[in-house]
mmCIF file of C-alpha atoms in Angstrom:
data_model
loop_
_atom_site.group_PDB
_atom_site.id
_atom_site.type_symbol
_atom_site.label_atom_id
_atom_site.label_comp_id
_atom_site.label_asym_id
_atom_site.label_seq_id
_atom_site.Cartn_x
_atom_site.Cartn_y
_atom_site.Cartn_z
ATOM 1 C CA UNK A 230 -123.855 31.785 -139.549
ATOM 2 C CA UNK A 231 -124.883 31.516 -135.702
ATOM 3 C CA UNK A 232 -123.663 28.808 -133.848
ATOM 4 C CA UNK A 233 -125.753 27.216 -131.388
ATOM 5 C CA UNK A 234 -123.198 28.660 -128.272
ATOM 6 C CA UNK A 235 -124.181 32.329 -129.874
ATOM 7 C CA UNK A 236 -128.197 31.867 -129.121
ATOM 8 C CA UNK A 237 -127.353 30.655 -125.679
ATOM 9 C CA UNK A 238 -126.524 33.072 -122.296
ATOM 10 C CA UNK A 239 -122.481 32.624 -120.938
ATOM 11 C CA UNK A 240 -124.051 30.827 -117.760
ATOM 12 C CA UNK A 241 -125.714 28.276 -120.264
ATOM 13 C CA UNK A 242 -122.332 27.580 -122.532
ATOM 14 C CA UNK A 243 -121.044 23.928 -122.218
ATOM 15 C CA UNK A 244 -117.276 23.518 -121.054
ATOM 16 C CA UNK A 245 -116.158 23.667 -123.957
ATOM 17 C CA UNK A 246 -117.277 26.751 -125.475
ATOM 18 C CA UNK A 247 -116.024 28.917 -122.369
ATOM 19 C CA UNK A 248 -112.843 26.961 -122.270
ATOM 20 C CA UNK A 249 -112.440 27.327 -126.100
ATOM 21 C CA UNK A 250 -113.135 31.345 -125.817
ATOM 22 C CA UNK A 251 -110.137 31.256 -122.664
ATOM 23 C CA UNK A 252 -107.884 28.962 -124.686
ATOM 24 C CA UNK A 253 -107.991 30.638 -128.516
ATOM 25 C CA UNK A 254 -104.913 33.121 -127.793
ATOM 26 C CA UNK A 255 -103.205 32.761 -124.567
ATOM 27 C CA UNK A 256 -99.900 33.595 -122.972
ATOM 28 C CA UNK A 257 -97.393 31.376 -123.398
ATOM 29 C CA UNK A 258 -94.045 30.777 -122.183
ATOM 30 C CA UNK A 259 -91.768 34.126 -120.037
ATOM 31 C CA UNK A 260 -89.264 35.449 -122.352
ATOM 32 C CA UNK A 261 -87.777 38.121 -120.074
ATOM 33 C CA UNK A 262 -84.022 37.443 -120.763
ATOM 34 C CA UNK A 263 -81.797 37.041 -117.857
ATOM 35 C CA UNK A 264 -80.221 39.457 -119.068
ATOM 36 C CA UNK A 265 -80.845 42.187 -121.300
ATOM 37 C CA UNK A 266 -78.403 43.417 -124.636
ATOM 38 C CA UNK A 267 -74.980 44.339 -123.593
ATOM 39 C CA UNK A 268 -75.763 43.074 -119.958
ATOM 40 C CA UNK A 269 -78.628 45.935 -119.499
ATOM 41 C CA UNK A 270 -81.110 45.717 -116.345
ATOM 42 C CA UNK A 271 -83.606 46.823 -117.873
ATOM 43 C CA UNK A 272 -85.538 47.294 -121.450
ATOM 44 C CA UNK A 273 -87.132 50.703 -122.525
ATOM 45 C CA UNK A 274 -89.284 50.439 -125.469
ATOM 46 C CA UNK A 275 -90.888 53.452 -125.999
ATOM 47 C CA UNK A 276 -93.541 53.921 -128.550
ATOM 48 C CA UNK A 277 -96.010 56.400 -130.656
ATOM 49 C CA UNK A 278 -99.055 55.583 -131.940
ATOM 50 C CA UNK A 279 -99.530 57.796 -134.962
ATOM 51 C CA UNK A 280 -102.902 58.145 -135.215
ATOM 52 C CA UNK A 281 -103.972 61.874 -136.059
ATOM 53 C CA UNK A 282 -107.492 62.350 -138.489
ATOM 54 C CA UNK A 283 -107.558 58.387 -138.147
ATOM 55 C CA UNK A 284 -109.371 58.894 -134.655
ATOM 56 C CA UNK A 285 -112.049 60.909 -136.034
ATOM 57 C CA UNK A 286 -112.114 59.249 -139.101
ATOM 58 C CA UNK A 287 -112.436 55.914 -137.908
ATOM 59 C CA UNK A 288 -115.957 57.969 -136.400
ATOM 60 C CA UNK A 289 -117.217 59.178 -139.459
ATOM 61 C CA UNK A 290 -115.044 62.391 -139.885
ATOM 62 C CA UNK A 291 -117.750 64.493 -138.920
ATOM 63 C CA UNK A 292 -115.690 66.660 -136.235
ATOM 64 C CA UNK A 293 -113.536 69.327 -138.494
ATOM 65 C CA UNK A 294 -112.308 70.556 -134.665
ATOM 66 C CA UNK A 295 -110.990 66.804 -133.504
ATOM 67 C CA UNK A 296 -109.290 66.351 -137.636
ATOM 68 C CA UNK A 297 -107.491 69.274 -136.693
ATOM 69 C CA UNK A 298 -106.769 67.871 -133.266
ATOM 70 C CA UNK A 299 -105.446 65.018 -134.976
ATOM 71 C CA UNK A 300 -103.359 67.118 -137.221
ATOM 72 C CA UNK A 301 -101.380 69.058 -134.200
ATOM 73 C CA UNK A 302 -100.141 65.187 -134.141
ATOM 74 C CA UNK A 303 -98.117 66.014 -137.351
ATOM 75 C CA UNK A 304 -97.308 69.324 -137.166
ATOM 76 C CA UNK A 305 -96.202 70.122 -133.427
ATOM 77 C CA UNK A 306 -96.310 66.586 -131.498
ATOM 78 C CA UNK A 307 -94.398 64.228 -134.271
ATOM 79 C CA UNK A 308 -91.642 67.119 -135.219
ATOM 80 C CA UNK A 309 -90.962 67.217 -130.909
ATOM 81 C CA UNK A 310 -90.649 63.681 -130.491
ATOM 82 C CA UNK A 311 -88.453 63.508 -133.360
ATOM 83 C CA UNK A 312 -86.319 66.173 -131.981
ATOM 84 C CA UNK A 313 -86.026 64.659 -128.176
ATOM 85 C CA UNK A 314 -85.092 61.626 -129.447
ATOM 86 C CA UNK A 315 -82.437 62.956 -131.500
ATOM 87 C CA UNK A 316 -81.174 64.520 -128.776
ATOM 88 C CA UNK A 317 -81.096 61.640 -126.231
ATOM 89 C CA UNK A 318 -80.024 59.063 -129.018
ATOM 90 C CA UNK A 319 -82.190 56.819 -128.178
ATOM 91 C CA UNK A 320 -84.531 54.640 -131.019
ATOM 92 C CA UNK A 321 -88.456 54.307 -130.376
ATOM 93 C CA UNK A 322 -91.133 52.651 -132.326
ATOM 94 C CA UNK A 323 -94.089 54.479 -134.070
ATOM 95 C CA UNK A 324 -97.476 52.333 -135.022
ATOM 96 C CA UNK A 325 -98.940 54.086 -137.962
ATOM 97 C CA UNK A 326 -102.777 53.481 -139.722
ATOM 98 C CA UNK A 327 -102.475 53.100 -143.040
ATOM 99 C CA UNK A 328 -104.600 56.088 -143.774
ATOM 100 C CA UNK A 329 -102.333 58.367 -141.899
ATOM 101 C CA UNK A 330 -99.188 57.019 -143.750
ATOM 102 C CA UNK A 331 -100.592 57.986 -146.865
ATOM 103 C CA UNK A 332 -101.865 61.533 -145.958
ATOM 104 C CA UNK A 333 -98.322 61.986 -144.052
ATOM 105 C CA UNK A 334 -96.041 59.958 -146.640
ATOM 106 C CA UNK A 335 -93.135 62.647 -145.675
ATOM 107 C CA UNK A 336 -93.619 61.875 -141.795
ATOM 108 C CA UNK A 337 -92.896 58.299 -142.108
ATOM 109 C CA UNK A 338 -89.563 58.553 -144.332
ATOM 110 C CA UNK A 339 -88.364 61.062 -141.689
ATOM 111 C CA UNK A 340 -89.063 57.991 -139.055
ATOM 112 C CA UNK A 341 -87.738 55.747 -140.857
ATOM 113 C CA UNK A 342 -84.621 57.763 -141.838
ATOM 114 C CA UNK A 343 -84.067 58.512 -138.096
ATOM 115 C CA UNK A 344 -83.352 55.299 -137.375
ATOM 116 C CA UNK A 345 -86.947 54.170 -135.656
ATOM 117 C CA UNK A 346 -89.508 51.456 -136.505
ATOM 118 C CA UNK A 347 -92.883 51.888 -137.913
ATOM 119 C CA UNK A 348 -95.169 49.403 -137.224
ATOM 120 C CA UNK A 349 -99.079 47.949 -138.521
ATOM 121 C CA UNK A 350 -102.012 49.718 -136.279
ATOM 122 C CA UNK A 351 -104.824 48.649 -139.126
ATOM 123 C CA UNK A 352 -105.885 51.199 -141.947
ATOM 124 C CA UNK A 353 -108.221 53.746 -140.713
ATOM 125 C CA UNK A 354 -108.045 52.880 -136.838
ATOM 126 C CA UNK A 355 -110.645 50.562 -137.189
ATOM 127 C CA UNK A 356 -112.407 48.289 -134.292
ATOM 128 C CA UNK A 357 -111.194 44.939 -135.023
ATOM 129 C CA UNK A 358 -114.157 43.227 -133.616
ATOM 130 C CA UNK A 359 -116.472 45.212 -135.513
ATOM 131 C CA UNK A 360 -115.245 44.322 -138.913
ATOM 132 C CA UNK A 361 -116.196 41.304 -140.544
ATOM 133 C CA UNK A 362 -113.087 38.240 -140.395
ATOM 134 C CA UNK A 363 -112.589 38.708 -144.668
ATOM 135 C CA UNK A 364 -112.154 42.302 -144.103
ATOM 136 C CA UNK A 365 -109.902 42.652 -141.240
ATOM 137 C CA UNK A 366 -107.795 40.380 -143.211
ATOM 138 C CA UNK A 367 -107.509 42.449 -146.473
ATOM 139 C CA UNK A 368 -107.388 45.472 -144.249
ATOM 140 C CA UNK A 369 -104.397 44.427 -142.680
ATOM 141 C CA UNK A 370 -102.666 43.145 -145.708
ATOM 142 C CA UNK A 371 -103.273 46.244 -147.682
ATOM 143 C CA UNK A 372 -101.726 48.150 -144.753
ATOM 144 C CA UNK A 373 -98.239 46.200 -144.249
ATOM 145 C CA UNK A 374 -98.742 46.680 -148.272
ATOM 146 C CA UNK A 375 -98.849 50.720 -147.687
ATOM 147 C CA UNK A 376 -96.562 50.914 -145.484
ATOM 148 C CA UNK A 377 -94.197 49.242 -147.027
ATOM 149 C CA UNK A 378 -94.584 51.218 -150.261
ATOM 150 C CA UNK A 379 -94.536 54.646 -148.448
ATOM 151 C CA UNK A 380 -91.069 53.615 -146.081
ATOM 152 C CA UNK A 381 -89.402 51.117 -147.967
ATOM 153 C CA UNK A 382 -89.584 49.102 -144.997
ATOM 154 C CA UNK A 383 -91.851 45.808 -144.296
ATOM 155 C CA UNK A 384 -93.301 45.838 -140.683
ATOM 156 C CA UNK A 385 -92.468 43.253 -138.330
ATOM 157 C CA UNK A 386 -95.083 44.190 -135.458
ATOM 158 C CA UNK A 387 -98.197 45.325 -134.960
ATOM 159 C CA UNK A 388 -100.444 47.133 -132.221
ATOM 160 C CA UNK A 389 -104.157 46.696 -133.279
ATOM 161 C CA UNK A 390 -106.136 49.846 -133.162
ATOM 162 C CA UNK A 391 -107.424 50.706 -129.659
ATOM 163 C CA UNK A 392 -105.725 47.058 -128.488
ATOM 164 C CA UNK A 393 -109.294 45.624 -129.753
ATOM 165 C CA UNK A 394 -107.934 41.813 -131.139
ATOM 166 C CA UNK A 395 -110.203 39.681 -132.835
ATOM 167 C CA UNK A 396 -110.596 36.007 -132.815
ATOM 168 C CA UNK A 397 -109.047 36.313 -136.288
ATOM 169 C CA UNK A 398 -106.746 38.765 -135.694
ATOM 170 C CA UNK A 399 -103.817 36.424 -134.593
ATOM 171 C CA UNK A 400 -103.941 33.936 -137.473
ATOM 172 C CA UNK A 401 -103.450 37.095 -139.943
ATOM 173 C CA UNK A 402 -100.732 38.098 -138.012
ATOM 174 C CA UNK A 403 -99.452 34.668 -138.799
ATOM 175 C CA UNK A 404 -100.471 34.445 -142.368
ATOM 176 C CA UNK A 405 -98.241 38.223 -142.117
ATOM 177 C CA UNK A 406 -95.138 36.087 -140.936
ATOM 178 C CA UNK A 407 -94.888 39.235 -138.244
ATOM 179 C CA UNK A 408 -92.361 38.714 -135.658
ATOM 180 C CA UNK A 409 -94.160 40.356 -132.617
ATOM 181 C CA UNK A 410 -97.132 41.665 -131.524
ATOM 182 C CA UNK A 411 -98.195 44.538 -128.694
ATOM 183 C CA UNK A 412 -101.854 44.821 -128.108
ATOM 184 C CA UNK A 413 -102.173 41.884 -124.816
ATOM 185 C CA UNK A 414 -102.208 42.120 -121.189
ATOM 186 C CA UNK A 415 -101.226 38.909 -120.220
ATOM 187 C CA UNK A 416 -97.707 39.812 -118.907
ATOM 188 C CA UNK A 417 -95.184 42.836 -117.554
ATOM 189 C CA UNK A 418 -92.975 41.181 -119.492
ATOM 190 C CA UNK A 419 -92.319 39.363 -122.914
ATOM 191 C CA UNK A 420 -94.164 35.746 -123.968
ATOM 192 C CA UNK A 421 -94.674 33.724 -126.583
ATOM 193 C CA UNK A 422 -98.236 33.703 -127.886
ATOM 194 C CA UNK A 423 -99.895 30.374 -127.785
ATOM 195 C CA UNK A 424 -103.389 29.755 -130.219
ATOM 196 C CA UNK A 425 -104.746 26.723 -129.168
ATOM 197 C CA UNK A 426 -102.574 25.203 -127.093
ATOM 198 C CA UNK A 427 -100.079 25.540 -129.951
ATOM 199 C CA UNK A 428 -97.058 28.310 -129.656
ATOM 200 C CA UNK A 429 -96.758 30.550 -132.495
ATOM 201 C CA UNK A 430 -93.145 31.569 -132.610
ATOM 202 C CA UNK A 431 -94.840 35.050 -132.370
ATOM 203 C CA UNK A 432 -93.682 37.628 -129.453
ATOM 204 C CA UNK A 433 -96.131 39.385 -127.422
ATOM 205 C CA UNK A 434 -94.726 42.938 -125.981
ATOM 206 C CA UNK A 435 -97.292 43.363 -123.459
ATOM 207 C CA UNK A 436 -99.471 46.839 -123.082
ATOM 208 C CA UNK A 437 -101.151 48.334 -120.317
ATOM 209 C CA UNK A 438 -104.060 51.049 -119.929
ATOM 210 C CA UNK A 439 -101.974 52.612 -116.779
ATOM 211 C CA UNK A 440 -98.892 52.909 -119.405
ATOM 212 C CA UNK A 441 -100.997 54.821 -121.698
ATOM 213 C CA UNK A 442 -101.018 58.650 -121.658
ATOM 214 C CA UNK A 443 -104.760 58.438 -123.486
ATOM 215 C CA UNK A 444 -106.457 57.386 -120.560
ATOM 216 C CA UNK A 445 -105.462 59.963 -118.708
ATOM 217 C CA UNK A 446 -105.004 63.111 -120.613
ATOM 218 C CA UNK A 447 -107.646 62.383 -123.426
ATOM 219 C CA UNK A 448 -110.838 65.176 -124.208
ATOM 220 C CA UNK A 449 -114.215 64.984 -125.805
ATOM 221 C CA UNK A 450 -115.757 67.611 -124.827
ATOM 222 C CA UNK A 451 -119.596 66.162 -126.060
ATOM 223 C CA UNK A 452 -118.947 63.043 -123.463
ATOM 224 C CA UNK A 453 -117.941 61.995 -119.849
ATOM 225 C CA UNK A 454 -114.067 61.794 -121.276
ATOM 226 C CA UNK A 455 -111.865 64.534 -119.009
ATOM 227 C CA UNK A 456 -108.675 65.177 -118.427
ATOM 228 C CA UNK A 457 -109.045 64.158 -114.503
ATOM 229 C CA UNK A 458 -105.405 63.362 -113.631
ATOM 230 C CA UNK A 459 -102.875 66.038 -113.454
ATOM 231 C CA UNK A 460 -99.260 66.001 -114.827
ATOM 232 C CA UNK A 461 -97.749 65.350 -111.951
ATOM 233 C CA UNK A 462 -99.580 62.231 -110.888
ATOM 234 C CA UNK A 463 -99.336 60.520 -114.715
ATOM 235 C CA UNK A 464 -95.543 61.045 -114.291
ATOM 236 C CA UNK A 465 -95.508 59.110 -110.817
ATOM 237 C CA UNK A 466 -97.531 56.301 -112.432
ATOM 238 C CA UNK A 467 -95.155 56.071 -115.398
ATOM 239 C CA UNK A 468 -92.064 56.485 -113.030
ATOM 240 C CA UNK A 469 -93.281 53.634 -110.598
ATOM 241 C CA UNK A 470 -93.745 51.786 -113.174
ATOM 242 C CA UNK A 471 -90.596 51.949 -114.730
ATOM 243 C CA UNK A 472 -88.704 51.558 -111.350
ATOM 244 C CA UNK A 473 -91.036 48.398 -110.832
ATOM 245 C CA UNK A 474 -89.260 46.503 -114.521
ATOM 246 C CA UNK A 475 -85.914 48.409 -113.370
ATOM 247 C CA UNK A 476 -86.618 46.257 -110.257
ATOM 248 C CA UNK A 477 -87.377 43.102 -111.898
ATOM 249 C CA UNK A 478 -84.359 43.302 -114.647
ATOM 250 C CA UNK A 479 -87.956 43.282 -116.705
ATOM 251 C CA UNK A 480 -88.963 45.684 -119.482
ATOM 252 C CA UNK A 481 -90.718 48.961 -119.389
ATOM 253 C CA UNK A 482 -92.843 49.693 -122.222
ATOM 254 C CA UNK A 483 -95.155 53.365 -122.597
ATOM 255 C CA UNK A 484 -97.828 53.766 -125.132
ATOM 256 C CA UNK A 485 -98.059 57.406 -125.901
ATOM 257 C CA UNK A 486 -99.735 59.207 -128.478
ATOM 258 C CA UNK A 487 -98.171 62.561 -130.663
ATOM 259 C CA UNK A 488 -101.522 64.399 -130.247
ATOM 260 C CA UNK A 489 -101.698 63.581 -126.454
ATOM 261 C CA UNK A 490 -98.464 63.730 -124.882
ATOM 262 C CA UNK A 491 -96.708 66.790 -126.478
ATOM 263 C CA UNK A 492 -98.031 69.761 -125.324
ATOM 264 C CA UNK A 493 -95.573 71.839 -123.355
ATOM 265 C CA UNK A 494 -97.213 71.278 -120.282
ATOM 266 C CA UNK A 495 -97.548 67.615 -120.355
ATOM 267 C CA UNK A 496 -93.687 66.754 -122.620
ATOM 268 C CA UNK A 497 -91.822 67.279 -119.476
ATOM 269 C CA UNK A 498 -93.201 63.777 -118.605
ATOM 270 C CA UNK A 499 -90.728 62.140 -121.284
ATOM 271 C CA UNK A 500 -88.362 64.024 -120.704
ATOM 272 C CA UNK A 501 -87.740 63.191 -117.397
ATOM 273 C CA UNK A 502 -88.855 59.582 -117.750
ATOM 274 C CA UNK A 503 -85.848 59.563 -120.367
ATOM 275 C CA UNK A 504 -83.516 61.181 -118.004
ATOM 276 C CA UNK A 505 -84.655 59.050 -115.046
ATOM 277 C CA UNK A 506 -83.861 55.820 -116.975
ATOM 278 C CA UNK A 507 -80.534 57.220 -118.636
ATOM 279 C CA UNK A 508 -79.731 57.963 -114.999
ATOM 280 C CA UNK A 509 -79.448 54.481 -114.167
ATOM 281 C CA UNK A 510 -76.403 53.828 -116.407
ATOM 282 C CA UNK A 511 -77.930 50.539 -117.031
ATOM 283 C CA UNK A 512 -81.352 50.573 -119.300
ATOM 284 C CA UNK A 513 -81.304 49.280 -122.714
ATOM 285 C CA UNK A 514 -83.809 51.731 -125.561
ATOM 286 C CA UNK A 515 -84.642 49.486 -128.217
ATOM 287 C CA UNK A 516 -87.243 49.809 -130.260
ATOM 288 C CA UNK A 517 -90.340 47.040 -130.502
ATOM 289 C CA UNK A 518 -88.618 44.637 -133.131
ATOM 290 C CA UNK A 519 -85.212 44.810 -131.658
ATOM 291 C CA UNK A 520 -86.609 43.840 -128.197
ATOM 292 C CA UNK A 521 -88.745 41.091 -129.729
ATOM 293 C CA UNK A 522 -85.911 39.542 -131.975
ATOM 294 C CA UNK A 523 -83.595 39.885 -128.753
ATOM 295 C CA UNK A 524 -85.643 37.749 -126.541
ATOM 296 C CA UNK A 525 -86.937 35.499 -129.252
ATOM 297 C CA UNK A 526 -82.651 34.451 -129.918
ATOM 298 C CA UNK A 527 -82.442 34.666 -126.155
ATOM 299 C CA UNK A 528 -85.319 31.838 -125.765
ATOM 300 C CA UNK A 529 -83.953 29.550 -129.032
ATOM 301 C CA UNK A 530 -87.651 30.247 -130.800
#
């Protein structure tokens, strides 16, 4: 059904139809902690979105070259992120589509038995905003549903495919009981999400574009999408960055993705991100849900 405030241009909407649009899901109250577990400066959640075929899927599947790009995902890039953490000892979260939990059932129990988190990021990779409200809903049910079959483990958080949130998005994340969420902007650092004025009990982990090896590193080859920033300069971003939170006692928190980040000339950038923050003597790695469960005790919520 159109609404009257749909036929009309944003320069003709009453108050209170921009005001609603601003005020549906907003940031809430600072959780940053004054201090972090076991009296840590700073928070490193590092995290993995699994997406492989899902990508080209989500697209039709029409590409057999970018399903096969998505597969280098599981059979080079998960295997060496697997093996560097192991080797650091350090715990990271991995957001996994439905679709590629079920064609990768094996990939997920080794996550899960390595001691990481695997949380909801939707069923095929879909566009939120492009699905109808009853759908998104079932979509994301059936996921934490899939998931949890294929792990043995409920999700607590999810990262919405692409970051795209819906206006219904947030009350299914609700109607999920899910303890945090990471796919808003609205912060460096932890908040409670507020939906109408009303706070939600739910934790926001914020996400950035500029903490997001995608955006700088992705390839289609049939668009205006190039590599255009070199190695080098993604690792400054991602270090300044980090020594920014290490600054503010805040939280550091990198998207990256298994079919973007691992090739041998680009993996040093972990590497030495993990070294540079192990350096310090005083950075907490938690994954997503321990972070969010942290500051959510922290704050009484």
């Amino acid at each position: 059904m159109t609404s009257q405030s749909d036929e009309l241009l944003p320069w003709q909407w009453p108050e209170e139809v921009w005001r609603g649009k601003v005020e549906q899901v907003r940031a809430g109250r600072n959780l940053k902690p004054a201090r972090w577990k076991n009296g840590a400066r700073c928070a490193v959640a590092l995290s993995f979105d699994v997406d492989h075929e899902t990508n080209e899927l989500r697209d039709g599947g029409k590409s057999v070259g970018r399903l096969s790009w998505g597969q280098y995902g599981n059979r080079v890039g998960v295997p060496r992120i697997l093996d560097l953490l192991k080797r650091q000892d350090i715990p990271a979260s991995f957001f996994v589509p439905a679709v590629t939990a079920l064609l990768y059932p094996e990939e997920q129990r080794r996550i899960i038995g390595a001691g990481h988190e695997i949380g909801l990021h939707g069923w095929i990779h879909e566009v939120n905003t492009a699905v109808p409200p009853e759908n998104e809903r079932e979509l994301h049910l059936r996921s934490a549903d899939t998931l949890e079959k294929v792990t043995g483990v409920r999700p607590v958080g999810m990262r919405t495919p692409s970051w795209d949130f819906s206006d219904v998005t947030l009350a299914i994340e609700r109607e999920l009981g899910l303890l945090y969420d990471s796919s808003l902007f609205a912060d460096d650092d932890p908040y409670e999400i507020v939906e109408k004025g009303e706070p939600t009990g739910i934790v926001e982990l914020p996400v950035e574009w500029i903490r997001d090896d995608a955006p700088y590193l992705s390839m289609n080859r049939f668009q205006a999408l190039r590599p255009y920033t070199p190695p080098e300069a993604v690792f400054d971003i991602f270090r300044r960055e980090f020594e920014g939170a290490y600054a503010e006692g805040g939280l550091f928190l990198l998207t990256m993705h298994p079919h973007v980040i691992t090739y041998r000339s680009r993996f040093w950038i972990l590497e030495e991100l993990v070294r540079l923050a192990k350096a310090k003597g005083d950075c907490w790695f938690a994954t997503h849900a321990e972070i969010a469960a942290y500051v959510k005790d922290e704050a009484g919520i």
